[in-house]
Coordinates of C-alpha atoms in Angstrom, one line a residue:
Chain M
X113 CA -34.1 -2.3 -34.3
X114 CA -32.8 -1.1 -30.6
X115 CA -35.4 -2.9 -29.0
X116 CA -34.7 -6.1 -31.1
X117 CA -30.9 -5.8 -29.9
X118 CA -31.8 -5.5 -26.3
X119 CA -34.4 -8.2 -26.5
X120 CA -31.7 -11.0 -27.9
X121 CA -30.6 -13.5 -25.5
X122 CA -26.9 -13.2 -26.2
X123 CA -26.8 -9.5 -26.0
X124 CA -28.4 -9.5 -22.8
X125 CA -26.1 -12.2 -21.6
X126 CA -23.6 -10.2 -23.0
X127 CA -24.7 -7.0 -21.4
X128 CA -24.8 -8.9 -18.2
X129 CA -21.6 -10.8 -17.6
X130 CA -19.9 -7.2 -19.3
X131 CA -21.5 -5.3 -16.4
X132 CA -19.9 -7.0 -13.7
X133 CA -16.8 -7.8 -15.4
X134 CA -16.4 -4.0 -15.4
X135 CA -17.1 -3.7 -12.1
X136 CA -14.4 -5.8 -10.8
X137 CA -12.1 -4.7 -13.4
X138 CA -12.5 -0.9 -12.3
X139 CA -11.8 -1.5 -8.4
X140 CA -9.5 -3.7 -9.2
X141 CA -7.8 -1.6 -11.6
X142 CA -6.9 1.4 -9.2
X143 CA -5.2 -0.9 -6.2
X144 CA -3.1 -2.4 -9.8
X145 CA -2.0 1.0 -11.1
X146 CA -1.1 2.6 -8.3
X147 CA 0.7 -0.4 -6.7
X148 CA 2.7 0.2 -10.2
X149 CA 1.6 -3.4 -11.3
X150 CA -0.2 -2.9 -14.1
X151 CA 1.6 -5.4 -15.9
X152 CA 0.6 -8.2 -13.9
X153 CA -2.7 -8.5 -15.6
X154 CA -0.9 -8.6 -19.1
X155 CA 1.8 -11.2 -17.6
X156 CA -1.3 -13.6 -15.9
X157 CA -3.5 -13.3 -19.1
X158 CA 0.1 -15.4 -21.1
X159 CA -0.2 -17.2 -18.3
X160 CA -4.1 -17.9 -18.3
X161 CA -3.1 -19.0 -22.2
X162 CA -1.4 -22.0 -21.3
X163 CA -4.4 -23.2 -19.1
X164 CA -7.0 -22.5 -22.0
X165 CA -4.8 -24.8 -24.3
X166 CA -4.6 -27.6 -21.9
X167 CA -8.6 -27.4 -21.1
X168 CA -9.0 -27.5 -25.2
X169 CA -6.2 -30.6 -25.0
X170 CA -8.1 -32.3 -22.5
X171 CA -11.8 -31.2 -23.8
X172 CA -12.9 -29.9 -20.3
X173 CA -13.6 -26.9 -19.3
X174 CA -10.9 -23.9 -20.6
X175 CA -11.9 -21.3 -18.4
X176 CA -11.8 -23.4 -15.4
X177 CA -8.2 -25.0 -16.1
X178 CA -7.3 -21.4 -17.1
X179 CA -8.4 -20.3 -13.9
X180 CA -7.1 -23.0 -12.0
X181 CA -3.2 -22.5 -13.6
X182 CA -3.5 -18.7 -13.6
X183 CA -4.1 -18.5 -9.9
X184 CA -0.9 -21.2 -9.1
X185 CA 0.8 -18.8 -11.4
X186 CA 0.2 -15.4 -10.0
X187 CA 1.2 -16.7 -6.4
X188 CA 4.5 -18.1 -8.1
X189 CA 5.3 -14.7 -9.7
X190 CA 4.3 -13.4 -5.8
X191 CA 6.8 -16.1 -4.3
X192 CA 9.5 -15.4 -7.5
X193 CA 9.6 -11.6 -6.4
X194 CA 9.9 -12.3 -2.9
X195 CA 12.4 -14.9 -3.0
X196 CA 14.5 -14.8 -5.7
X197 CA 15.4 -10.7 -5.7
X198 CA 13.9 -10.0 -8.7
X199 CA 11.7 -6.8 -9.0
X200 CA 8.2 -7.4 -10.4
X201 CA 8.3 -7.2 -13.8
X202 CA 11.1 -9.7 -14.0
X203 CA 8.9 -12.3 -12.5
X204 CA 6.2 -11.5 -14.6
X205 CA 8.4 -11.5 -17.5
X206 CA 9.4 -15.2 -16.6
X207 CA 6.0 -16.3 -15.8
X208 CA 4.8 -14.7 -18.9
X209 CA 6.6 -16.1 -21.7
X210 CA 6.6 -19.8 -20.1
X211 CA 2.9 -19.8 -20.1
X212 CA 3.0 -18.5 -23.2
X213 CA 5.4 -21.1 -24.4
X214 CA 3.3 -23.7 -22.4
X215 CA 0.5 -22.8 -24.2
X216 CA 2.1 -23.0 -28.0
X217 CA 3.3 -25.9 -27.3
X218 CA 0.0 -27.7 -26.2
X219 CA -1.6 -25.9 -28.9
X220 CA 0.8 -28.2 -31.6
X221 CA -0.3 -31.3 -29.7
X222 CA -3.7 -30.8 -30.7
X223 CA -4.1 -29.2 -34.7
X224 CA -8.2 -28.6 -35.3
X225 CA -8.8 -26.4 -32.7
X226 CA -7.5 -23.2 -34.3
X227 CA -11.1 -21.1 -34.6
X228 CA -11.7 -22.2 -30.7
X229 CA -8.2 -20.6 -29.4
X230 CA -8.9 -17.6 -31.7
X231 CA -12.2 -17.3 -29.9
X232 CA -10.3 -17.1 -26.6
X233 CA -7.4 -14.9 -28.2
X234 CA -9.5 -12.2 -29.2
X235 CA -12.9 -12.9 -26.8
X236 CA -16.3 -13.5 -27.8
X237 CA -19.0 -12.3 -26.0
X238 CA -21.5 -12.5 -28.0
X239 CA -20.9 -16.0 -27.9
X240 CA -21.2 -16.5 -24.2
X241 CA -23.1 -19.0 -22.8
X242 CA -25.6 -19.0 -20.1
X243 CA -23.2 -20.7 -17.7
X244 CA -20.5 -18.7 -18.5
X245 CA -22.9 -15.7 -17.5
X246 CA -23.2 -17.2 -14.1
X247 CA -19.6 -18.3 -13.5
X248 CA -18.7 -14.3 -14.7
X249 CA -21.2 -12.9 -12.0
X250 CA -20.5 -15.3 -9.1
X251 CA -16.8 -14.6 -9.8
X252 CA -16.9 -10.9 -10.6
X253 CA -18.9 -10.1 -7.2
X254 CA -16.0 -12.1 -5.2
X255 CA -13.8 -10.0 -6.5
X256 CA -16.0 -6.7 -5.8
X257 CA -16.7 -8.3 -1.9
X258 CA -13.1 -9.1 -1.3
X259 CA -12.0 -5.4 -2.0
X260 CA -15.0 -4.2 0.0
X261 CA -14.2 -6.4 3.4
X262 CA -10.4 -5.3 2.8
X263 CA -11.1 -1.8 1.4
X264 CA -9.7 -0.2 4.3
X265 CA -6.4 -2.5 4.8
X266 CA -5.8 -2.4 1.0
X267 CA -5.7 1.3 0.7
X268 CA -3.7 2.1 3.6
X269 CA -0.8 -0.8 2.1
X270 CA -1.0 0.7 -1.6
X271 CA -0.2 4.2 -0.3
X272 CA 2.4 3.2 2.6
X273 CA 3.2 -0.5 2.8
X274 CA 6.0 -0.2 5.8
X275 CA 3.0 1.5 8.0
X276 CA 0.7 -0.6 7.7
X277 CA 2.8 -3.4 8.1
X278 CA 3.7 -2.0 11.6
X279 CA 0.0 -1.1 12.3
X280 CA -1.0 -4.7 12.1
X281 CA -2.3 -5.0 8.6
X282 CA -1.8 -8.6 7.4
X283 CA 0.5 -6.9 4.2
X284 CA 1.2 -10.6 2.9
X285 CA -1.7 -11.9 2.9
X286 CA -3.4 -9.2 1.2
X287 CA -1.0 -9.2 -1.4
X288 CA -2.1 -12.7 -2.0
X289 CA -5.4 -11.4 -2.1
X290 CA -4.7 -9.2 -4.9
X291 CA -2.6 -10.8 -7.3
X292 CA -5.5 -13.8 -7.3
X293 CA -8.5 -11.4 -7.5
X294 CA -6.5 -10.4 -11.1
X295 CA -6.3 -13.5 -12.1
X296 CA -9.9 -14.7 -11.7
X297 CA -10.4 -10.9 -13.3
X298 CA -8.1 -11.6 -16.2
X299 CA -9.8 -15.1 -16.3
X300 CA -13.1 -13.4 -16.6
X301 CA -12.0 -11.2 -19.0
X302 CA -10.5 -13.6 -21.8
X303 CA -14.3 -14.1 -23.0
X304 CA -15.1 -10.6 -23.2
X305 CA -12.5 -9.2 -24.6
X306 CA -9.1 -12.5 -25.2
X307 CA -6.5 -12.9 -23.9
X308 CA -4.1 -10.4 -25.9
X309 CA -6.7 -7.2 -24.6
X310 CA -7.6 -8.6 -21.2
X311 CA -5.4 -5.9 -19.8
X312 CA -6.4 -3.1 -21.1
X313 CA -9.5 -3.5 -19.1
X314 CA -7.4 -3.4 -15.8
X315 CA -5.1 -0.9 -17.0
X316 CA -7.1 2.2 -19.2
X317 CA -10.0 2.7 -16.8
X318 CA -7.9 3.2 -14.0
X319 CA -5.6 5.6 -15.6
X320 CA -8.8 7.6 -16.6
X321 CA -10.1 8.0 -13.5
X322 CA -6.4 9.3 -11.8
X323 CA -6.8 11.8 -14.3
X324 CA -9.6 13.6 -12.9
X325 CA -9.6 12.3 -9.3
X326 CA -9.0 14.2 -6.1
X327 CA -9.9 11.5 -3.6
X328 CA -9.3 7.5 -3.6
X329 CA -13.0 6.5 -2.8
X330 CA -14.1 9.0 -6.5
X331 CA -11.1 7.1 -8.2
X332 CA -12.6 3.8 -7.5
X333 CA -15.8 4.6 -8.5
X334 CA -14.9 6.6 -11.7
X335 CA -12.6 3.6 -12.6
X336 CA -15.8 1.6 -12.6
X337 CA -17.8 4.1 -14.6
X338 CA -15.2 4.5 -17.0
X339 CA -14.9 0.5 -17.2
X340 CA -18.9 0.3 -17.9
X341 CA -19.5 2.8 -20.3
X342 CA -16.2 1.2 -22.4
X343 CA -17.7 -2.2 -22.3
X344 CA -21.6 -1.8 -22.5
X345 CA -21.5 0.9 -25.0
X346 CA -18.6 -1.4 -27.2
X347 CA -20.9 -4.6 -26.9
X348 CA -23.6 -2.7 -28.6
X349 CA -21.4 -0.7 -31.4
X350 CA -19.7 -4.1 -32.3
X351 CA -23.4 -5.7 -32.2
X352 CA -24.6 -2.4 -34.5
X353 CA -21.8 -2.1 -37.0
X354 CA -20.5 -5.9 -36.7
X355 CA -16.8 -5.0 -35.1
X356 CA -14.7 -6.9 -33.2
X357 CA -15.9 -6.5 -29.9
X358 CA -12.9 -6.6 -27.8
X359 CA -11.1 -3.7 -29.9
X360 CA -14.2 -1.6 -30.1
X361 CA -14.3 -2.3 -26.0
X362 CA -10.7 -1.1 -26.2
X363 CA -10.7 1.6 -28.3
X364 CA -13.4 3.1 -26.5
X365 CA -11.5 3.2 -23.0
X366 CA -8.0 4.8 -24.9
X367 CA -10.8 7.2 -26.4
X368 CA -12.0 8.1 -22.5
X369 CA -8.2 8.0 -21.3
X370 CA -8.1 11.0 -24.0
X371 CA -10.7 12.8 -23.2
X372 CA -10.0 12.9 -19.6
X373 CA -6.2 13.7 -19.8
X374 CA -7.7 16.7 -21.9
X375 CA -10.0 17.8 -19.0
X376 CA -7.3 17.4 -16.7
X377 CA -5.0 19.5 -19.0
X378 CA -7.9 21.9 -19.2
X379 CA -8.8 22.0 -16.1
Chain J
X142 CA 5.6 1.1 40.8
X143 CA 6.0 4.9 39.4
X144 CA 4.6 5.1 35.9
X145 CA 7.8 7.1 34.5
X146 CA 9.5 3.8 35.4
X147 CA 7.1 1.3 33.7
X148 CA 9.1 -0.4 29.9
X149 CA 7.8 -0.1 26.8
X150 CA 10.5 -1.0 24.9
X151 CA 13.4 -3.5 25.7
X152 CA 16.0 -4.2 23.0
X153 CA 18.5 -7.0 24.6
X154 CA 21.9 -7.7 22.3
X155 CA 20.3 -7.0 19.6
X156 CA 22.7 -7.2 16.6
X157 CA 21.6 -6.9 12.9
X158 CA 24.3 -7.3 10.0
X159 CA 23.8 -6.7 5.7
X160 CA 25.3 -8.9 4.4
X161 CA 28.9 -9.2 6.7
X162 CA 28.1 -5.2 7.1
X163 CA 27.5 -5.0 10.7
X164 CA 24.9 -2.2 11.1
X165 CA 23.7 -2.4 14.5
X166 CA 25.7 -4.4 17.5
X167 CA 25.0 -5.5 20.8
X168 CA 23.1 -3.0 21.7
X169 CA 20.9 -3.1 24.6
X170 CA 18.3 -0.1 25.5
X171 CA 15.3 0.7 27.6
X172 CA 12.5 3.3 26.7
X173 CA 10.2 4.2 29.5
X174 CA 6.8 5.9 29.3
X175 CA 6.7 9.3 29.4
X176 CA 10.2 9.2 27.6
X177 CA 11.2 12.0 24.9
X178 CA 14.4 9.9 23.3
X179 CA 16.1 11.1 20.5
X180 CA 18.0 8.5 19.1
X181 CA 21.6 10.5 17.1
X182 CA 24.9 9.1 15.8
X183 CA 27.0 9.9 12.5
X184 CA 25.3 9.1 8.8
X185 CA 25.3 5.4 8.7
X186 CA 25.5 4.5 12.7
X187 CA 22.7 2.1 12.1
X188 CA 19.6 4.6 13.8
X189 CA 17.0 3.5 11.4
X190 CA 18.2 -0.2 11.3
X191 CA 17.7 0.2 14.8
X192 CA 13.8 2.0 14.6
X193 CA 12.9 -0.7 11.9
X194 CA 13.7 -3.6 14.3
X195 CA 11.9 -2.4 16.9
X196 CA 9.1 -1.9 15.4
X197 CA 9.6 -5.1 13.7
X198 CA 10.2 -4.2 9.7
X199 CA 13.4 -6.2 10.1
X200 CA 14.6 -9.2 12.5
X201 CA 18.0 -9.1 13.9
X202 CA 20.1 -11.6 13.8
X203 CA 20.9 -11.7 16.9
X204 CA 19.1 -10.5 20.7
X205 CA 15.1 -9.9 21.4
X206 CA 13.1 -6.7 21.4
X207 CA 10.0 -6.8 24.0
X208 CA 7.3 -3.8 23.5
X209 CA 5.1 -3.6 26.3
X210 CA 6.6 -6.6 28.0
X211 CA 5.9 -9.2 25.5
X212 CA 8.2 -10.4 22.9
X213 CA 8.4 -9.1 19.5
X214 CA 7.3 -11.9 17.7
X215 CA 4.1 -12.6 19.8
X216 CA 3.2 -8.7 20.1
X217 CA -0.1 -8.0 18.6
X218 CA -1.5 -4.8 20.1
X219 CA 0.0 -2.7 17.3
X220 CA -2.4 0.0 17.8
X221 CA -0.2 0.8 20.7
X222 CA 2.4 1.7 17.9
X223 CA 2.9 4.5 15.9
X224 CA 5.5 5.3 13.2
X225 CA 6.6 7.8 10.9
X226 CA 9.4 6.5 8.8
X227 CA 12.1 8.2 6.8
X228 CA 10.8 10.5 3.8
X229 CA 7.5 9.3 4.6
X230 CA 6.2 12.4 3.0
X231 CA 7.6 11.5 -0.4
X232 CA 4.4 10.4 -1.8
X233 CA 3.9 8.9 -5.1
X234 CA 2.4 12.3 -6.7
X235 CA -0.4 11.0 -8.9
X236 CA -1.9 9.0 -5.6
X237 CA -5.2 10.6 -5.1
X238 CA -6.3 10.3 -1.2
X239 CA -7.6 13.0 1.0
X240 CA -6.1 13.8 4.3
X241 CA -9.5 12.4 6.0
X242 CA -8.8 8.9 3.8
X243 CA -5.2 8.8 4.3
X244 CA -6.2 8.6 8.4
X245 CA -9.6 6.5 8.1
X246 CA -7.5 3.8 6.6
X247 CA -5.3 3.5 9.4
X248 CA -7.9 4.0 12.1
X249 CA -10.5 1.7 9.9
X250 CA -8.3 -0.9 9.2
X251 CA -8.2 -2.4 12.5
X252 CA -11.7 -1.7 13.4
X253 CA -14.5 -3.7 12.9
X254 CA -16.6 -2.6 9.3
X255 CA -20.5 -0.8 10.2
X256 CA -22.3 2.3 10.3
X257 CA -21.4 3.0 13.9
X258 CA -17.9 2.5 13.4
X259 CA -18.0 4.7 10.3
X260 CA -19.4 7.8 12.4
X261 CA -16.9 7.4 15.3
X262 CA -14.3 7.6 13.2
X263 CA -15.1 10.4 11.3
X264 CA -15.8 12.3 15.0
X265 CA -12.2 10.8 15.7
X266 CA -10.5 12.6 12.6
X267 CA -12.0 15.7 13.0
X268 CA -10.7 15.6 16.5
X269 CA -7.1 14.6 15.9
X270 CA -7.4 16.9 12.9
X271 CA -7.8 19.8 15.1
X272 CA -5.3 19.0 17.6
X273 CA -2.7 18.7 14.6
X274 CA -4.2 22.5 13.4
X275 CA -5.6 21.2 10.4
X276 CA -9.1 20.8 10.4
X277 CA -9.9 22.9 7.3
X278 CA -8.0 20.5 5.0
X279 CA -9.8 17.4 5.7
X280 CA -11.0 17.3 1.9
X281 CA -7.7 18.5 0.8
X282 CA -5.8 15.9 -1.4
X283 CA -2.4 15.1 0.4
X284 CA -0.2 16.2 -2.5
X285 CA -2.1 19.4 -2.2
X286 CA -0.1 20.2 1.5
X287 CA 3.1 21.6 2.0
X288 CA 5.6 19.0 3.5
X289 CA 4.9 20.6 7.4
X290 CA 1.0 20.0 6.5
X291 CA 2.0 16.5 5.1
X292 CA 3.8 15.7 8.2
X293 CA 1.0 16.6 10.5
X294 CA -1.2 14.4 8.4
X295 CA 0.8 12.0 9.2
X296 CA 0.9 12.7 12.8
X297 CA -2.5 12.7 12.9
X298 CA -2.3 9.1 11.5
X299 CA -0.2 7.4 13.8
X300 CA -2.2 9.1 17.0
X301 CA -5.7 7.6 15.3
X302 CA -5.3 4.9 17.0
X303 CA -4.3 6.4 20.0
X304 CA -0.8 4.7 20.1
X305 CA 1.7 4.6 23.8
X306 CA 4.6 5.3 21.7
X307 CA 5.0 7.1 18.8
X308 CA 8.4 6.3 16.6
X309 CA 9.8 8.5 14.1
X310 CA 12.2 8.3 11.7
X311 CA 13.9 11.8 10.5
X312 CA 10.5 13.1 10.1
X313 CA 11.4 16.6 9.2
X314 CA 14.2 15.9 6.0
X315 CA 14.0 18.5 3.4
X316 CA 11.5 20.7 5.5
X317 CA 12.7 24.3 6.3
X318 CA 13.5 25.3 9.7
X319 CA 10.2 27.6 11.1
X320 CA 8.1 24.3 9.7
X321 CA 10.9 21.7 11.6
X322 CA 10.7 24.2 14.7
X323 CA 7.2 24.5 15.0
X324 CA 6.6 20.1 14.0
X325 CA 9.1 19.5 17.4
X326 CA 6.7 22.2 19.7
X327 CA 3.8 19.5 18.5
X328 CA 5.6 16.6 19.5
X329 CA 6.8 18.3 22.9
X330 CA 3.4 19.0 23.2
X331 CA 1.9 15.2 22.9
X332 CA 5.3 14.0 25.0
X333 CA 4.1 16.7 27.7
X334 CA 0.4 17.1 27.8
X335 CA -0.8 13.8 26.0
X336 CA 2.1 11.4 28.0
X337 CA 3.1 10.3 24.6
X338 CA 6.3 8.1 24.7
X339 CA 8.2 9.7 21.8
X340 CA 11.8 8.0 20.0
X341 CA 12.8 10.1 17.6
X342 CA 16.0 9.1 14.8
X343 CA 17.9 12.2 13.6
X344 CA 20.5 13.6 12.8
X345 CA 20.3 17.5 13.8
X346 CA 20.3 17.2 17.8
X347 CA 20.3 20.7 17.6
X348 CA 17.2 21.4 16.8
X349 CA 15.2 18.8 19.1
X350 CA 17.3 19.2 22.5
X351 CA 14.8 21.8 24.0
X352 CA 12.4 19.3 23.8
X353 CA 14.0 15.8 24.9
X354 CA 15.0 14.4 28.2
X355 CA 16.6 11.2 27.2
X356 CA 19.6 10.8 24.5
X357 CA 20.8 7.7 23.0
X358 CA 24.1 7.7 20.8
X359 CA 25.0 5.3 18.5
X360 CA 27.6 3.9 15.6
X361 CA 26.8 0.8 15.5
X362 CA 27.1 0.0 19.1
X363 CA 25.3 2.0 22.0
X364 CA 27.8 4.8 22.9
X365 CA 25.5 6.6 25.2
X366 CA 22.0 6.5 27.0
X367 CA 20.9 8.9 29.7
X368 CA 19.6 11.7 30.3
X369 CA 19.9 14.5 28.1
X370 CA 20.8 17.3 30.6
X371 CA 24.1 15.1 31.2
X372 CA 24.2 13.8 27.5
X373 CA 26.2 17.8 26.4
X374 CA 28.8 17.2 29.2
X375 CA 29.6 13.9 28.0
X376 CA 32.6 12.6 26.9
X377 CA 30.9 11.0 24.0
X378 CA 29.8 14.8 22.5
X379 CA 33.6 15.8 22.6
X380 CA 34.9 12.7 20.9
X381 CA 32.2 12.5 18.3
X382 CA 32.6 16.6 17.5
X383 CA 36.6 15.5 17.8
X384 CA 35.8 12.8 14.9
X385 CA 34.7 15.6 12.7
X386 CA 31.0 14.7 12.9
X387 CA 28.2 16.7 13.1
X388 CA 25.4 16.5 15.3
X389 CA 23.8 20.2 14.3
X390 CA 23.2 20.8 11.0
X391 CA 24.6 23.9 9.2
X392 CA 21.4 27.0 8.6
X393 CA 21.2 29.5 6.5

């Protein structure tokens, strides 16, 4: 039975675009959390809904439209916080709900596509196509790339922004950087596991791994561990014991979060 | 022309208000190399307004600020540049880094990435690890150190990149006094044996005077700058200690 699983096309595609969705989601993860923005993810993926409804409107391409508005959105929450005084979670409070509203209301303009939006709601990945596959990968790995060029720069301005402003680091810029590496992630994300769990990928892994880590390089790459075991091993209960993939993916990560504040405890 | 004599820093009329709150006014001051200035004045004189436009964290309203001859806003050699700023040791607790990755991501960041560059810094923060006394904690997470330990860390961070001038911003808050005494021997050490331009912000001259030879006063406006062997004969001292301020802090 296994090797039947591991031999169908849509659980390997599956398997594959999971892979490095977790990848980017575990790096990318750690800079979030400890930057205290863990929210953003949640925030872009309301966001991200408003593009999937006008890609299903227009009958082109959702997760490209998605894509498209959730980057334009993430640099407006950037410019919000900046400019108006508002902390963080304000602006992602404000961006939030008005794609979310965006999105409900584009959603009434168009009634028969219900079962699509759940699709994108909740994530389907064992529905993913073989483009979808290749737009995940190609996606995921500029996400992994841009944290390895900037890896040195980004650490240095999540643990003491004023001093690496004054050393030189381009702070700005790689704050620009960030907040649209999550939002190609949360993109990324809505197939594997929608829209309303996207975060949780971002979020739980992260908070595993600053459990049991003493250094920032064994975060990152317990983060990504943490991130792969949740998703490979969820695809293939939810294929087993026909769950819903993106809670079993979920469930699975809160189950490690457990486990490792336990060790931590223990140890 | 004598090096003790050549400018690093130049701040010229330099004003900087909050709101209408004027914090910083007209004040105009040279650092030379080789300099030991401790900049002191009474709680909210504007001394770390002043440190954070110099090294560029804010823009003043008003005046320039040239480091190393060139203006502020076209300065780009900010390796030159170190700083230590105000409860820099209050770190997040959960942050996991290790002393060794809390200096390669200063030194790394402006190098170029590769193998080579990889080794040289490591040889590099062993080296600056030693001269700081901490070689044995290179592992060690940060949050693991006492706050003397964290502030030579952080010591060791700023002289990575082998700065000209190192600026520091009441480094040694909530530290007792053995770990503040024997933090200003290091720095009189790098001012005397290393050349290291040093501008210190504080508020207990007391405890930094044996080790500084230039002394600049301020509440808002620049009430003194000179030498520090004149500074405690000054009329300034009286009329400050007059005021009812303090320039020692109390020990117990």
């Amino acid at each position: 039975m296994i090797e039947a699983i591991f031999s169908s096309g849509f659980f390997q595609r599956a398997i594959l675009a999971g892979s490095f969705l977790a990848l980017a989601c575990g790096l990318l993860g750690v800079f979030l959390v400890l930057r205290k923005d863990a929210m953003i993810s949640h925030g872009l993926s309301h966001v991200a809904f408003a593009g999937v409804a006008l890609g299903l409107v227009l009958n082109f391409l959702p997760v490209v439209i998605s894509l498209i508005i959730c980057v334009i959105g993430s640099l407006f929450i950037l410019k919000l916080k900046e400019q108006a005084k508002l902390h963080g979670d304000t602006a992602i409070g404000i961006l939030s709900s008005s794609g979310m509203a965006l999105g409900i209301l584009l959603a009434s303009l168009k009634r028969n596509f219900g079962v699509e939006l759940i699709t994108y709601l909740f994530g389907d990945i064992l529905a993913i196509t073989p483009a979808e596959v290749w737009l995940s990968i190609g996606l995921a790995l500029l996400v992994v790339v841009s944290i390895i060029i900037h890896y040195h720069q980004l650490v240095f301005m999540t643990f003491d922004r004023e001093s690496a402003l004054v050393s030189g680091v381009k702070v700005r810029k790689l704050d620009k950087l960030l907040i649209i590496l999550t939002s190609i992630t949360v993109v990324l994300g809505i197939r594997i596991v929608g829209l309303l769990l996207v975060s949780a990928l971002t979020v739980i892994p992260a908070a595993s791994a600053l459990q049991l880590s003493r250094n920032f390089k064994s975060t990152l790459i317990l983060s990504s561990l943490f991130s792969l075991l949740s998703i490979l091993s969820g695809i293939f209960l939810a294929y087993v014991f026909n769950l819903p993939a993106s809670a079993t993916i979920v469930f699975l990560s809160v189950f490690i979060f457990l486990v490792s504040l336990g060790l931590r405890r223990a140890g | 022309m004598n090096q003790k004599q050549e400018e690093i820093v130049r701040v010229e009329e330099v004003s900087f208000f909050y709101e209408d709150f004027p914090a910083v006014k007209d004040v105009n001051l040279s650092i030379y190399r080789g300099d030991f200035l401790a900049i002191i004045g009474p709680n909210g004189s504007g001394k770390t307004t002043l440190l954070k436009i110099i090294v560029g964290l804010l823009k003043p309203q008003k005046g320039r600020v040239y480091l190393f001859g060139q203006a502020l806003e076209e300065f780009s050699d900010w390796h030159k540049v170190g700083y230590i700023q105000q409860k820099a040791t209050h770190f997040d607790p959960i942050f996991p880094i290790s002393v060794e990755e809390v200096i390669a991501c200063s030194l790394r960041s402006s190098q170029k990435v590769g193998r080579r560059a990889k080794d040289q810094s490591k040889e590099k923060i062993e080296k600056i690890l030693k001269l700081v006394g901490l070689e044995k904690e290179i592992k060690k997470p940060i949050t693991k150190l006492s706050g003397g330990q964290q502030q030579r860390v952080l010591i060791a961070r700023a002289l990575a990149t082998e700065p000209e001038i190192l600026l520091l911003d009441e480094p040694t808050t909530g530290v007792d006094y053995m770990t503040q005494e024997s933090f200003y021997d290091l720095l009189g050490q790098l001012n005397q044996e290393h050349q290291l331009t040093i501008v210190l912000v504080t508020h207990d001259y007391g405890i930094v005077n044996k080790h500084v030879n230039k002394v600049a006063c301020l509440n808002q406006k620049l009430i003194y700058h000179g030498e520090h062997s004149e500074f405690c004969q000054s009329a300034v001292v009286q009329e400050l200690l007059s005021g009812g301020h303090h320039l020692v802090s109390h020990r117990h």
